[in-house]
mmCIF file of C-alpha atoms in Angstrom:
data_model
loop_
_atom_site.group_PDB
_atom_site.id
_atom_site.type_symbol
_atom_site.label_atom_id
_atom_site.label_comp_id
_atom_site.label_asym_id
_atom_site.label_seq_id
_atom_site.Cartn_x
_atom_site.Cartn_y
_atom_site.Cartn_z
ATOM 1 C CA UNK A 1 18.156 5.328 -17.130
ATOM 2 C CA UNK A 2 16.191 2.211 -16.220
ATOM 3 C CA UNK A 3 12.898 4.259 -17.288
ATOM 4 C CA UNK A 4 13.822 4.993 -20.528
ATOM 5 C CA UNK A 5 16.422 3.358 -21.332
ATOM 6 C CA UNK A 6 14.481 0.862 -23.393
ATOM 7 C CA UNK A 7 13.495 3.776 -26.082
ATOM 8 C CA UNK A 8 17.275 3.929 -26.810
ATOM 9 C CA UNK A 9 17.137 1.142 -29.500
ATOM 10 C CA UNK A 10 13.781 1.879 -31.175
ATOM 11 C CA UNK A 11 12.751 3.102 -34.930
ATOM 12 C CA UNK A 12 11.941 6.288 -33.354
ATOM 13 C CA UNK A 13 15.335 7.081 -32.920
ATOM 14 C CA UNK A 14 16.741 5.395 -35.818
ATOM 15 C CA UNK A 15 18.312 2.514 -33.526
ATOM 16 C CA UNK A 16 20.425 4.959 -32.393
ATOM 17 C CA UNK A 17 22.014 2.659 -29.368
ATOM 18 C CA UNK A 18 22.618 -0.288 -32.056
ATOM 19 C CA UNK A 19 24.537 2.356 -34.322
ATOM 20 C CA UNK A 20 26.495 3.184 -30.989
ATOM 21 C CA UNK A 21 27.292 -0.462 -30.387
ATOM 22 C CA UNK A 22 27.649 -2.209 -33.478
ATOM 23 C CA UNK A 23 29.149 0.846 -35.696
ATOM 24 C CA UNK A 24 32.678 -1.367 -36.357
ATOM 25 C CA UNK A 25 30.875 -5.147 -36.297
ATOM 26 C CA UNK A 26 31.798 -5.050 -40.249
ATOM 27 C CA UNK A 27 35.321 -4.632 -39.524
ATOM 28 C CA UNK A 28 35.368 -8.139 -37.142
ATOM 29 C CA UNK A 29 32.966 -10.038 -38.996
ATOM 30 C CA UNK A 30 30.389 -9.652 -35.980
ATOM 31 C CA UNK A 31 26.651 -9.733 -36.710
ATOM 32 C CA UNK A 32 25.663 -12.589 -38.598
ATOM 33 C CA UNK A 33 25.560 -15.678 -36.596
ATOM 34 C CA UNK A 34 21.651 -14.903 -36.276
ATOM 35 C CA UNK A 35 21.425 -14.013 -32.527
ATOM 36 C CA UNK A 36 21.802 -10.914 -30.820
ATOM 37 C CA UNK A 37 19.759 -11.683 -27.720
ATOM 38 C CA UNK A 38 16.441 -12.124 -25.985
ATOM 39 C CA UNK A 39 13.838 -11.036 -28.125
ATOM 40 C CA UNK A 40 15.828 -9.666 -31.002
ATOM 41 C CA UNK A 41 17.284 -11.279 -34.205
ATOM 42 C CA UNK A 42 20.477 -10.471 -35.433
ATOM 43 C CA UNK A 43 20.396 -9.901 -39.159
ATOM 44 C CA UNK A 44 23.860 -8.456 -40.699
ATOM 45 C CA UNK A 45 24.382 -5.915 -38.070
ATOM 46 C CA UNK A 46 20.624 -4.991 -37.248
ATOM 47 C CA UNK A 47 18.527 -5.739 -34.657
ATOM 48 C CA UNK A 48 14.343 -6.492 -35.092
ATOM 49 C CA UNK A 49 12.287 -6.977 -32.412
ATOM 50 C CA UNK A 50 10.569 -10.372 -32.583
ATOM 51 C CA UNK A 51 8.334 -9.660 -29.869
ATOM 52 C CA UNK A 52 7.193 -6.037 -30.117
ATOM 53 C CA UNK A 53 3.662 -6.811 -28.510
ATOM 54 C CA UNK A 54 5.525 -8.123 -25.442
ATOM 55 C CA UNK A 55 7.707 -4.844 -25.296
ATOM 56 C CA UNK A 56 4.192 -3.220 -25.099
ATOM 57 C CA UNK A 57 2.707 -5.084 -22.712
ATOM 58 C CA UNK A 58 5.934 -4.576 -20.488
ATOM 59 C CA UNK A 59 5.707 -0.723 -21.248
ATOM 60 C CA UNK A 60 2.112 -0.774 -20.253
ATOM 61 C CA UNK A 61 2.709 -3.009 -16.787
ATOM 62 C CA UNK A 62 5.202 -0.565 -16.185
ATOM 63 C CA UNK A 63 3.080 2.535 -16.895
ATOM 64 C CA UNK A 64 0.306 1.020 -14.750
ATOM 65 C CA UNK A 65 2.673 0.365 -11.489
ATOM 66 C CA UNK A 66 3.977 4.128 -11.893
ATOM 67 C CA UNK A 67 0.139 5.109 -12.214
ATOM 68 C CA UNK A 68 -0.922 3.056 -9.018
ATOM 69 C CA UNK A 69 1.840 4.117 -7.308
ATOM 70 C CA UNK A 70 0.659 7.657 -7.885
ATOM 71 C CA UNK A 71 -2.505 7.202 -6.941
ATOM 72 C CA UNK A 72 -1.692 5.431 -3.214
ATOM 73 C CA UNK A 73 1.099 8.000 -2.392
ATOM 74 C CA UNK A 74 1.207 11.087 -4.594
ATOM 75 C CA UNK A 75 -2.350 12.203 -4.332
ATOM 76 C CA UNK A 76 -3.778 9.598 -2.012
ATOM 77 C CA UNK A 77 -6.623 8.590 -3.801
ATOM 78 C CA UNK A 78 -6.213 4.769 -2.857
ATOM 79 C CA UNK A 79 -5.011 3.854 0.621
ATOM 80 C CA UNK A 80 -3.110 1.493 1.058
ATOM 81 C CA UNK A 81 -3.887 -0.263 3.545
ATOM 82 C CA UNK A 82 -7.283 -0.819 2.382
ATOM 83 C CA UNK A 83 -5.226 -1.924 -1.281
ATOM 84 C CA UNK A 84 -3.372 -4.011 1.112
ATOM 85 C CA UNK A 85 -6.749 -5.983 2.798
ATOM 86 C CA UNK A 86 -8.534 -5.845 -0.597
ATOM 87 C CA UNK A 87 -5.858 -8.076 -2.168
ATOM 88 C CA UNK A 88 -4.546 -9.808 0.599
ATOM 89 C CA UNK A 89 -3.138 -12.788 -0.987
ATOM 90 C CA UNK A 90 -1.190 -11.139 -3.708
ATOM 91 C CA UNK A 91 0.054 -8.119 -0.948
ATOM 92 C CA UNK A 92 1.138 -10.897 1.833
ATOM 93 C CA UNK A 93 3.303 -13.168 -1.094
ATOM 94 C CA UNK A 94 4.781 -9.355 -2.304
ATOM 95 C CA UNK A 95 5.224 -8.542 1.092
ATOM 96 C CA UNK A 96 7.245 -11.585 1.842
ATOM 97 C CA UNK A 97 9.313 -11.054 -1.529
ATOM 98 C CA UNK A 98 7.386 -13.855 -3.257
ATOM 99 C CA UNK A 99 9.504 -15.982 -0.820
ATOM 100 C CA UNK A 100 12.731 -15.807 -2.478
ATOM 101 C CA UNK A 101 14.704 -15.554 0.501
ATOM 102 C CA UNK A 102 13.284 -19.151 1.848
ATOM 103 C CA UNK A 103 13.966 -20.801 -1.571
ATOM 104 C CA UNK A 104 17.331 -19.059 -1.131
ATOM 105 C CA UNK A 105 17.976 -20.656 1.994
ATOM 106 C CA UNK A 106 16.217 -23.608 1.256
ATOM 107 C CA UNK A 107 18.193 -24.234 -2.217
ATOM 108 C CA UNK A 108 21.754 -22.656 -1.577
ATOM 109 C CA UNK A 109 22.128 -22.087 2.285
ATOM 110 C CA UNK A 110 21.064 -25.675 3.137
ATOM 111 C CA UNK A 111 22.901 -27.398 0.215
ATOM 112 C CA UNK A 112 25.721 -25.842 1.077
ATOM 113 C CA UNK A 113 25.981 -26.553 4.497
ATOM 114 C CA UNK A 114 25.504 -30.046 3.289
ATOM 115 C CA UNK A 115 28.177 -30.299 1.100
ATOM 116 C CA UNK A 116 30.239 -28.405 3.673
ATOM 117 C CA UNK A 117 29.650 -30.949 6.285
ATOM 118 C CA UNK A 118 30.272 -33.490 3.883
ATOM 119 C CA UNK A 119 33.660 -32.030 2.530
ATOM 120 C CA UNK A 120 34.871 -31.258 6.583
ATOM 121 C CA UNK A 121 34.344 -35.019 6.961
ATOM 122 C CA UNK A 122 36.159 -35.986 4.210
ATOM 123 C CA UNK A 123 39.084 -33.721 5.116
ATOM 124 C CA UNK A 124 38.977 -35.098 8.907
ATOM 125 C CA UNK A 125 38.465 -38.876 8.345
ATOM 126 C CA UNK A 126 39.759 -39.860 5.104
ATOM 127 C CA UNK A 127 42.515 -37.044 4.326
ATOM 128 C CA UNK A 128 43.865 -36.427 7.806
ATOM 129 C CA UNK A 129 43.427 -40.312 8.331
ATOM 130 C CA UNK A 130 45.696 -41.408 5.633
ATOM 131 C CA UNK A 131 48.277 -38.977 6.428
ATOM 132 C CA UNK A 132 48.218 -39.890 10.095
ATOM 133 C CA UNK A 133 48.605 -43.683 8.871
ATOM 134 C CA UNK A 134 51.597 -42.771 6.413
ATOM 135 C CA UNK A 135 53.196 -40.980 9.483
ATOM 136 C CA UNK A 136 52.550 -43.767 11.922
ATOM 137 C CA UNK A 137 53.957 -46.475 9.659
ATOM 138 C CA UNK A 138 57.171 -44.232 8.897
ATOM 139 C CA UNK A 139 57.624 -43.784 12.762
ATOM 140 C CA UNK A 140 56.982 -47.184 13.473
ATOM 141 C CA UNK A 141 59.497 -48.373 11.162
ATOM 142 C CA UNK A 142 62.128 -45.851 12.456
ATOM 143 C CA UNK A 143 61.268 -46.944 15.895
ATOM 144 C CA UNK A 144 62.079 -50.662 14.851
ATOM 145 C CA UNK A 145 64.604 -49.964 12.632
ATOM 146 C CA UNK A 146 66.693 -48.140 15.322
ATOM 147 C CA UNK A 147 67.551 -51.661 16.893
ATOM 148 C CA UNK A 148 69.560 -52.173 13.638
ATOM 149 C CA UNK A 149 72.497 -49.700 14.107
ATOM 150 C CA UNK A 150 74.244 -51.083 17.358
ATOM 151 C CA UNK A 151 77.733 -50.497 16.249
ATOM 152 C CA UNK A 152 78.226 -54.329 16.752
ATOM 153 C CA UNK A 153 79.767 -56.205 13.264
ATOM 154 C CA UNK A 154 78.297 -59.118 14.719
ATOM 155 C CA UNK A 155 75.053 -57.852 14.754
ATOM 156 C CA UNK A 156 75.320 -56.488 11.187
ATOM 157 C CA UNK A 157 76.337 -59.797 10.106
ATOM 158 C CA UNK A 158 73.439 -61.585 11.725
ATOM 159 C CA UNK A 159 71.156 -58.823 9.595
ATOM 160 C CA UNK A 160 72.325 -59.466 6.518
ATOM 161 C CA UNK A 161 72.496 -63.388 6.777
ATOM 162 C CA UNK A 162 68.793 -62.807 7.628
ATOM 163 C CA UNK A 163 68.178 -60.694 4.668
ATOM 164 C CA UNK A 164 69.876 -63.102 2.585
ATOM 165 C CA UNK A 165 67.509 -65.917 3.844
ATOM 166 C CA UNK A 166 64.303 -63.847 2.781
ATOM 167 C CA UNK A 167 65.559 -63.327 -0.587
ATOM 168 C CA UNK A 168 66.306 -66.427 -0.779
ATOM 169 C CA UNK A 169 63.405 -67.828 0.264
ATOM 170 C CA UNK A 170 61.223 -65.568 -1.745
ATOM 171 C CA UNK A 171 63.109 -66.682 -4.929
ATOM 172 C CA UNK A 172 62.405 -70.318 -4.075
ATOM 173 C CA UNK A 173 58.816 -69.832 -3.447
ATOM 174 C CA UNK A 174 58.375 -67.500 -6.689
ATOM 175 C CA UNK A 175 60.050 -70.371 -8.759
ATOM 176 C CA UNK A 176 57.930 -73.030 -7.881
ATOM 177 C CA UNK A 177 60.147 -74.337 -4.802
ATOM 178 C CA UNK A 178 63.132 -76.315 -4.763
ATOM 179 C CA UNK A 179 61.979 -79.668 -4.753
#
């Protein structure tokens, strides 16, 4: 299908693929947007190739690759080792997969690990630090307040008087003082 798929929507077969895909485009008012994909202009449900030369060039390159593979492997006219030696730089670049693995590792893996380390730091020391601080404050307040619950009325009276003095002091300071 990859070899012959491009021929399904050509004038040679009456744009058969387009008729199959866009047969009900008029029902949904589709096809007036002016775009149908790279290299095609969509005008009222009909695609027209804008770059027929580029399409022809891609077919020629593909057929050239098929012919080269046939010359190397089907009926060996050209020996692969000699071709690799003659075209050492292009061969090495294609053998190394155009360095896409290295580019992927450098751009995606290293960047992803850096972001993961940063987020790990934020999670461990910022978020968990805030949680530990809140926990410590609540625990310390609980330990401090447990001594106020003695069951003696005199202690409760002293605590109530201290609270009243604190409230009066705050009120006098915020009002500008007594004098």
